[in-house]
């Protein structure tokens, strides 16, 4: 028996939670990003870029307090014993950049940026360790008008990408409003900061885990399908129910009386209206009619729901400054958006939006796609959230002795691409490749290179075959490159002063439409001969889809 040699070659393998991207995906992403940039720049935002690596302490207070701070982020220690981390998002690095260049930057400072971010989390379906985000932020503007503008810009962006009115909605809430609820159930104070964050992160998974899954996370905890256990917030049943009732406002409204905000909702004034009257807009009090006209039907409804819910808590939460301030900010946002012509089918107030990051301090928003698609199991499903953001007035201030307001929006590029692909708005199919000039005589490489240059100088993508294989393998190579055609010039063609052009695009078309074969051959032969001087014009006709 012959000896079997053991190979020492490495096994090619990709780590879990990471993906390779091919040319079609990259070009489709570039085209999508170009449209997003166009909208952002029309709003007056300018690009900025920060490194992938930051000092760990600059990334935010959500990092755990332990010897090796690698939970949630990828970290390593430099030779000076300082901890560095791959960025977790694009907002925390921006805060560092603004603080470091504060005096040189105009305020408010409006910027956008795109790039890869990294999460040291358990990977799973649709959950990656590396993914791309595209952010826009305004720093130095405390007015709710800045938050309203973020929502309007996101709506304009989705429509610029071809997502129709009715297939998306930007949902808006305010952390201060929810903080009032958490204070009412006993989660006030710095000592409960960790539990409040656990509550927020649990609510943020409402779409993913459903009501019962979130109920477990609000209580003792939840075990997933793999057996891993996530510790919960430790709320009792009454407190958990209060939280779920509040954030589930959008789904509970069909079974409760309708509380419509009156014309001065920032004063916690509302009136009860029966559902039939609300839906028909008949017999409504004048104050309710004014509120609906000013903020939109669904927004007036949401304001009324928040007010009535506060009253059911049997506490003074509705009169606490923080709760009233958050509620007033929502009212201002709704009024600004409505005045600008964005109806509630595009942007609306929704108490269920929380966002999971701790640094949000006020309004929060989320872009949700409403059209149905099919999931991996072949079941109807919605795409759901493709981005979100909010106000983070404390993030830049960590580096300075003063508070610096900020607000921003982040798009999940890969998720948005998947949605646009499902809608048929973009295609990740590779584009036609370059024209390939084949090599039939290796002593004439200079002649072939000259042909390639002529094609390139004419604005056509072209390459010279640089491998060592013969004519048949070169044609197979061109086919794999998805080339529209190949250029062939052997000794016979050289003597006649011509080139052969093999139309690979036609060959594929003929294979797909055998019935029309004769007609295609008559109108555009699959391989033909032209004078070398006419090579560029003939190739251009093929590339542009005309007759050869």
Tab-separated table of C-alpha atoms in Angstrom, residues 145-476:
chain	number	residue	atom	x	y	z
A	145	UNK	CA	-36.621	70.328	15.685
A	146	UNK	CA	-33.323	68.456	15.237
A	147	UNK	CA	-35.001	65.176	16.194
A	148	UNK	CA	-37.934	65.907	13.885
A	149	UNK	CA	-35.503	66.597	11.042
A	150	UNK	CA	-33.835	63.215	11.582
A	151	UNK	CA	-37.187	61.482	11.167
A	152	UNK	CA	-38.064	63.499	8.067
A	153	UNK	CA	-34.657	62.818	6.514
A	154	UNK	CA	-35.055	59.094	7.136
A	155	UNK	CA	-38.468	59.110	5.453
A	156	UNK	CA	-37.013	60.963	2.461
A	157	UNK	CA	-34.139	58.473	2.314
A	158	UNK	CA	-36.406	55.423	2.193
A	159	UNK	CA	-38.515	56.977	-0.544
A	160	UNK	CA	-35.389	57.917	-2.529
A	161	UNK	CA	-34.453	54.227	-2.405
A	162	UNK	CA	-37.801	53.290	-3.929
A	163	UNK	CA	-39.721	52.250	-0.807
A	164	UNK	CA	-43.248	53.525	-1.295
A	165	UNK	CA	-45.431	55.460	1.105
A	166	UNK	CA	-47.300	52.790	3.062
A	167	UNK	CA	-44.442	50.266	2.937
A	168	UNK	CA	-42.582	51.952	5.802
A	169	UNK	CA	-43.139	54.014	8.930
A	170	UNK	CA	-40.809	56.004	11.197
A	171	UNK	CA	-41.953	55.409	14.788
A	172	UNK	CA	-41.067	57.938	17.505
A	173	UNK	CA	-41.070	57.806	21.311
A	174	UNK	CA	-39.165	59.481	24.157
A	175	UNK	CA	-37.016	57.768	26.782
A	176	UNK	CA	-38.146	60.315	29.364
A	177	UNK	CA	-41.744	59.196	28.931
A	178	UNK	CA	-40.820	55.574	29.590
A	179	UNK	CA	-38.518	56.636	32.455
A	180	UNK	CA	-41.610	58.080	34.121
A	181	UNK	CA	-43.263	54.657	33.980
A	182	UNK	CA	-40.158	52.939	35.378
A	183	UNK	CA	-39.940	55.460	38.193
A	184	UNK	CA	-43.576	54.764	39.039
A	185	UNK	CA	-42.867	51.029	39.459
A	186	UNK	CA	-39.871	51.671	41.728
A	187	UNK	CA	-36.900	51.742	39.332
A	188	UNK	CA	-35.769	55.312	40.071
A	189	UNK	CA	-32.265	56.225	41.221
A	190	UNK	CA	-28.705	55.357	40.239
A	191	UNK	CA	-28.911	52.078	42.128
A	192	UNK	CA	-31.467	50.821	39.588
A	193	UNK	CA	-29.632	52.022	36.468
A	194	UNK	CA	-28.643	48.467	35.535
A	195	UNK	CA	-32.181	47.159	35.896
A	196	UNK	CA	-33.583	50.039	33.837
A	197	UNK	CA	-31.156	49.181	31.037
A	198	UNK	CA	-32.185	45.520	31.232
A	199	UNK	CA	-35.825	46.593	30.937
A	200	UNK	CA	-35.045	48.744	27.895
A	201	UNK	CA	-33.135	45.969	26.169
A	202	UNK	CA	-35.934	43.524	26.900
A	203	UNK	CA	-38.570	45.821	25.386
A	204	UNK	CA	-36.332	46.386	22.355
A	205	UNK	CA	-36.686	42.654	21.591
A	206	UNK	CA	-40.498	42.768	21.475
A	207	UNK	CA	-40.610	42.131	17.715
A	208	UNK	CA	-38.070	39.306	17.992
A	209	UNK	CA	-39.302	37.378	21.038
A	210	UNK	CA	-42.943	38.459	21.321
A	211	UNK	CA	-44.817	39.486	24.457
A	212	UNK	CA	-44.162	36.284	26.407
A	213	UNK	CA	-40.449	36.285	25.599
A	214	UNK	CA	-40.144	39.877	26.784
A	215	UNK	CA	-42.181	39.039	29.883
A	216	UNK	CA	-39.523	36.441	30.777
A	217	UNK	CA	-36.735	38.998	30.267
A	218	UNK	CA	-38.559	41.496	32.481
A	219	UNK	CA	-38.832	38.802	35.146
A	220	UNK	CA	-36.240	36.194	36.130
A	221	UNK	CA	-34.809	35.641	32.649
A	222	UNK	CA	-35.114	33.689	29.425
A	223	UNK	CA	-33.489	30.532	28.069
A	224	UNK	CA	-33.059	30.388	24.302
A	225	UNK	CA	-33.251	27.380	21.968
A	226	UNK	CA	-29.586	26.511	22.523
A	227	UNK	CA	-30.020	26.451	26.301
A	228	UNK	CA	-28.203	29.736	26.957
A	229	UNK	CA	-29.819	31.746	29.758
A	230	UNK	CA	-30.188	35.541	29.719
A	231	UNK	CA	-30.739	37.056	33.154
A	232	UNK	CA	-33.812	39.267	33.397
A	233	UNK	CA	-34.627	42.551	35.135
A	234	UNK	CA	-36.207	40.832	38.133
A	235	UNK	CA	-39.523	42.727	38.029
A	236	UNK	CA	-42.547	41.345	39.820
A	237	UNK	CA	-45.640	40.410	37.814
A	238	UNK	CA	-47.493	43.688	38.421
A	239	UNK	CA	-44.517	45.821	37.348
A	240	UNK	CA	-43.827	43.669	34.298
A	241	UNK	CA	-47.474	43.912	33.258
A	242	UNK	CA	-47.378	47.713	33.607
A	243	UNK	CA	-44.349	47.924	31.313
A	244	UNK	CA	-45.876	45.538	28.761
A	245	UNK	CA	-49.184	47.364	28.802
A	246	UNK	CA	-47.482	50.689	28.160
A	247	UNK	CA	-45.222	49.622	25.274
A	248	UNK	CA	-47.951	47.448	23.815
A	249	UNK	CA	-50.174	50.470	23.321
A	250	UNK	CA	-50.296	50.026	19.582
A	251	UNK	CA	-51.728	46.513	19.872
A	252	UNK	CA	-54.008	47.129	22.841
A	253	UNK	CA	-55.974	50.057	21.443
A	254	UNK	CA	-58.611	47.873	19.804
A	255	UNK	CA	-59.816	46.635	23.182
A	256	UNK	CA	-59.815	49.814	25.282
A	257	UNK	CA	-61.695	53.115	25.129
A	258	UNK	CA	-59.969	55.704	22.983
A	259	UNK	CA	-58.290	58.597	24.779
A	260	UNK	CA	-57.772	61.427	22.302
A	261	UNK	CA	-55.462	64.268	23.245
A	262	UNK	CA	-57.122	67.641	23.231
A	263	UNK	CA	-55.760	70.846	21.705
A	264	UNK	CA	-53.208	71.319	24.495
A	265	UNK	CA	-51.729	67.834	25.010
A	266	UNK	CA	-48.542	69.180	26.576
A	267	UNK	CA	-50.674	70.014	29.615
A	268	UNK	CA	-51.783	66.398	30.068
A	269	UNK	CA	-55.315	67.208	29.010
A	270	UNK	CA	-57.341	64.523	27.225
A	271	UNK	CA	-60.904	63.424	26.628
A	272	UNK	CA	-62.492	59.998	26.312
A	273	UNK	CA	-64.140	59.193	22.987
A	274	UNK	CA	-65.880	55.963	22.056
A	275	UNK	CA	-64.212	54.049	19.223
A	276	UNK	CA	-67.133	54.354	16.803
A	277	UNK	CA	-67.149	58.143	17.041
A	278	UNK	CA	-63.381	58.295	16.665
A	279	UNK	CA	-63.315	56.102	13.566
A	280	UNK	CA	-66.143	57.993	11.903
A	281	UNK	CA	-64.942	61.418	13.144
A	282	UNK	CA	-68.530	62.160	14.156
A	283	UNK	CA	-69.694	63.705	17.422
A	284	UNK	CA	-66.129	64.518	18.447
A	285	UNK	CA	-65.521	67.306	20.973
A	286	UNK	CA	-64.094	70.450	19.384
A	287	UNK	CA	-60.840	70.074	21.325
A	288	UNK	CA	-60.356	66.553	19.962
A	289	UNK	CA	-60.995	67.778	16.413
A	290	UNK	CA	-58.343	70.477	16.848
A	291	UNK	CA	-55.820	67.955	18.176
A	292	UNK	CA	-56.454	65.577	15.269
A	293	UNK	CA	-56.047	68.403	12.765
A	294	UNK	CA	-52.861	69.605	14.438
A	295	UNK	CA	-51.070	66.308	15.070
A	296	UNK	CA	-52.850	63.700	12.960
A	297	UNK	CA	-55.379	61.070	14.060
A	298	UNK	CA	-52.946	58.380	15.207
A	299	UNK	CA	-50.655	60.843	16.961
A	300	UNK	CA	-53.555	62.412	18.864
A	301	UNK	CA	-54.608	58.892	19.800
A	302	UNK	CA	-51.102	58.008	21.022
A	303	UNK	CA	-50.862	61.180	23.109
A	304	UNK	CA	-54.202	60.433	24.689
A	305	UNK	CA	-53.171	56.858	25.423
A	306	UNK	CA	-49.955	57.960	27.160
A	307	UNK	CA	-51.860	60.459	29.281
A	308	UNK	CA	-54.558	57.997	30.283
A	309	UNK	CA	-51.981	55.318	31.081
A	310	UNK	CA	-50.118	57.673	33.397
A	311	UNK	CA	-53.367	58.283	35.267
A	312	UNK	CA	-53.890	54.525	35.787
A	313	UNK	CA	-50.545	54.266	37.601
A	314	UNK	CA	-52.082	56.027	40.605
A	315	UNK	CA	-48.950	58.120	41.067
A	316	UNK	CA	-47.785	61.628	40.477
A	317	UNK	CA	-45.677	60.499	37.492
A	318	UNK	CA	-47.630	62.710	35.094
A	319	UNK	CA	-46.601	65.772	37.047
A	320	UNK	CA	-42.887	64.979	37.325
A	321	UNK	CA	-40.728	67.413	35.320
A	322	UNK	CA	-38.876	64.684	33.419
A	323	UNK	CA	-42.068	62.962	32.238
A	324	UNK	CA	-43.718	66.243	31.261
A	325	UNK	CA	-40.588	67.384	29.425
A	326	UNK	CA	-40.395	64.148	27.425
A	327	UNK	CA	-44.061	64.321	26.582
A	328	UNK	CA	-43.797	67.968	25.492
A	329	UNK	CA	-40.869	67.083	23.228
A	330	UNK	CA	-42.989	64.439	21.523
A	331	UNK	CA	-45.760	66.979	21.012
A	332	UNK	CA	-43.295	69.439	19.441
A	333	UNK	CA	-41.917	66.745	17.134
A	334	UNK	CA	-45.397	65.706	16.028
A	335	UNK	CA	-46.392	69.304	15.321
A	336	UNK	CA	-43.216	70.033	13.325
A	337	UNK	CA	-43.536	66.873	11.257
A	338	UNK	CA	-47.214	67.452	10.578
A	339	UNK	CA	-46.543	71.079	9.584
A	340	UNK	CA	-43.821	69.977	7.161
A	341	UNK	CA	-46.300	67.765	5.316
A	342	UNK	CA	-45.307	64.322	6.621
A	343	UNK	CA	-48.474	62.481	7.581
A	344	UNK	CA	-48.728	59.827	10.278
A	345	UNK	CA	-48.516	57.036	7.710
A	346	UNK	CA	-44.879	58.096	7.313
A	347	UNK	CA	-43.925	59.275	10.814
A	348	UNK	CA	-45.949	58.625	13.956
A	349	UNK	CA	-45.724	58.613	17.744
A	350	UNK	CA	-45.496	55.070	19.154
A	351	UNK	CA	-44.936	54.299	22.887
A	352	UNK	CA	-43.466	50.856	22.082
A	353	UNK	CA	-40.194	52.272	20.663
A	354	UNK	CA	-37.339	52.257	23.195
A	355	UNK	CA	-34.007	51.391	21.472
A	356	UNK	CA	-31.577	49.208	23.415
A	357	UNK	CA	-28.519	51.403	23.994
A	358	UNK	CA	-28.095	53.136	27.323
A	359	UNK	CA	-26.813	56.463	26.042
A	360	UNK	CA	-30.162	57.621	24.635
A	361	UNK	CA	-31.603	60.387	26.805
A	362	UNK	CA	-34.690	61.705	24.997
A	363	UNK	CA	-36.545	61.133	21.714
A	364	UNK	CA	-35.866	57.764	20.073
A	365	UNK	CA	-36.946	56.663	16.616
A	366	UNK	CA	-37.064	53.529	14.518
A	367	UNK	CA	-37.585	52.915	10.795
A	368	UNK	CA	-39.784	49.887	10.178
A	369	UNK	CA	-40.646	48.259	6.850
A	370	UNK	CA	-44.264	47.125	6.671
A	371	UNK	CA	-44.415	45.041	3.497
A	372	UNK	CA	-44.569	41.276	3.784
A	373	UNK	CA	-41.933	38.845	2.561
A	374	UNK	CA	-41.185	35.160	3.199
A	375	UNK	CA	-38.828	34.010	5.959
A	376	UNK	CA	-36.401	31.065	5.917
A	377	UNK	CA	-39.250	28.702	6.823
A	378	UNK	CA	-41.408	29.861	3.913
A	379	UNK	CA	-43.767	31.717	6.242
A	380	UNK	CA	-45.114	35.257	5.662
A	381	UNK	CA	-43.096	37.790	7.666
A	382	UNK	CA	-42.310	41.485	7.858
A	383	UNK	CA	-38.808	42.854	7.472
A	384	UNK	CA	-39.290	45.023	10.540
A	385	UNK	CA	-36.659	47.505	11.689
A	386	UNK	CA	-33.863	48.550	9.323
A	387	UNK	CA	-32.512	51.433	11.406
A	388	UNK	CA	-33.068	53.766	14.300
A	389	UNK	CA	-31.568	56.357	16.559
A	390	UNK	CA	-32.306	59.021	19.077
A	391	UNK	CA	-31.039	61.829	21.285
A	392	UNK	CA	-27.865	61.326	23.324
A	393	UNK	CA	-27.233	64.538	25.261
A	394	UNK	CA	-24.665	62.972	27.595
A	395	UNK	CA	-22.326	61.215	25.166
A	396	UNK	CA	-20.099	64.109	24.044
A	397	UNK	CA	-20.230	65.648	27.538
A	398	UNK	CA	-18.281	62.671	28.932
A	399	UNK	CA	-15.175	64.256	27.388
A	400	UNK	CA	-15.945	67.835	28.434
A	401	UNK	CA	-17.004	69.816	31.468
A	402	UNK	CA	-20.231	70.886	29.752
A	403	UNK	CA	-23.270	69.108	28.386
A	404	UNK	CA	-23.392	68.870	24.583
A	405	UNK	CA	-26.702	67.827	22.985
A	406	UNK	CA	-26.743	65.385	20.096
A	407	UNK	CA	-29.192	63.381	18.009
A	408	UNK	CA	-28.722	60.919	15.174
A	409	UNK	CA	-29.999	58.069	13.026
A	410	UNK	CA	-28.276	54.821	12.027
A	411	UNK	CA	-29.171	52.571	9.072
A	412	UNK	CA	-28.321	48.871	8.991
A	413	UNK	CA	-26.902	48.685	5.463
A	414	UNK	CA	-27.051	44.897	5.016
A	415	UNK	CA	-30.592	44.645	6.335
A	416	UNK	CA	-31.794	47.524	4.159
A	417	UNK	CA	-30.130	45.896	1.142
A	418	UNK	CA	-31.973	42.647	1.829
A	419	UNK	CA	-35.255	44.561	1.963
A	420	UNK	CA	-34.588	46.415	-1.293
A	421	UNK	CA	-33.631	43.141	-2.969
A	422	UNK	CA	-36.914	41.578	-1.842
A	423	UNK	CA	-38.775	44.566	-3.299
A	424	UNK	CA	-36.890	44.230	-6.581
A	425	UNK	CA	-35.366	47.711	-6.167
A	426	UNK	CA	-31.769	46.496	-6.381
A	427	UNK	CA	-30.052	43.378	-7.658
A	428	UNK	CA	-26.929	41.723	-6.268
A	429	UNK	CA	-26.431	39.789	-9.521
A	430	UNK	CA	-22.909	40.525	-10.770
A	431	UNK	CA	-22.741	43.113	-13.533
A	432	UNK	CA	-21.213	42.243	-16.927
A	433	UNK	CA	-17.486	41.820	-16.561
A	434	UNK	CA	-14.703	43.256	-18.697
A	435	UNK	CA	-14.038	42.472	-22.330
A	436	UNK	CA	-11.280	39.844	-22.407
A	437	UNK	CA	-8.535	40.035	-25.016
A	438	UNK	CA	-7.264	36.491	-25.484
A	439	UNK	CA	-3.639	35.504	-26.090
A	440	UNK	CA	-3.072	33.129	-29.023
A	441	UNK	CA	0.596	34.009	-29.581
A	442	UNK	CA	2.653	34.807	-26.497
A	443	UNK	CA	5.328	36.474	-28.592
A	444	UNK	CA	2.751	39.184	-29.440
A	445	UNK	CA	1.853	40.302	-25.907
A	446	UNK	CA	2.620	43.903	-26.875
A	447	UNK	CA	0.009	43.797	-29.679
A	448	UNK	CA	-2.638	42.376	-27.353
A	449	UNK	CA	-1.844	44.940	-24.684
A	450	UNK	CA	-2.287	47.674	-27.303
A	451	UNK	CA	-5.802	46.358	-28.066
A	452	UNK	CA	-6.680	46.409	-24.385
A	453	UNK	CA	-5.498	49.997	-24.095
A	454	UNK	CA	-7.611	51.046	-27.081
A	455	UNK	CA	-10.702	49.608	-25.406
A	456	UNK	CA	-9.903	51.245	-22.071
A	457	UNK	CA	-9.167	54.602	-23.692
A	458	UNK	CA	-12.655	54.398	-25.237
A	459	UNK	CA	-14.188	54.022	-21.763
A	460	UNK	CA	-14.773	50.263	-22.018
A	461	UNK	CA	-13.825	47.797	-19.288
A	462	UNK	CA	-11.179	45.453	-20.676
A	463	UNK	CA	-8.439	43.119	-19.527
A	464	UNK	CA	-5.695	41.021	-21.081
A	465	UNK	CA	-5.719	37.319	-20.241
A	466	UNK	CA	-2.660	36.825	-18.033
A	467	UNK	CA	-2.961	33.125	-17.278
A	468	UNK	CA	-0.996	30.298	-18.856
A	469	UNK	CA	-3.833	28.282	-20.409
A	470	UNK	CA	-4.761	27.683	-24.035
A	471	UNK	CA	-7.613	29.118	-26.159
A	472	UNK	CA	-10.427	26.883	-24.844
A	473	UNK	CA	-9.581	27.595	-21.196
A	474	UNK	CA	-9.356	31.314	-21.960
A	475	UNK	CA	-12.926	31.312	-23.279
A	476	UNK	CA	-14.074	29.484	-20.136
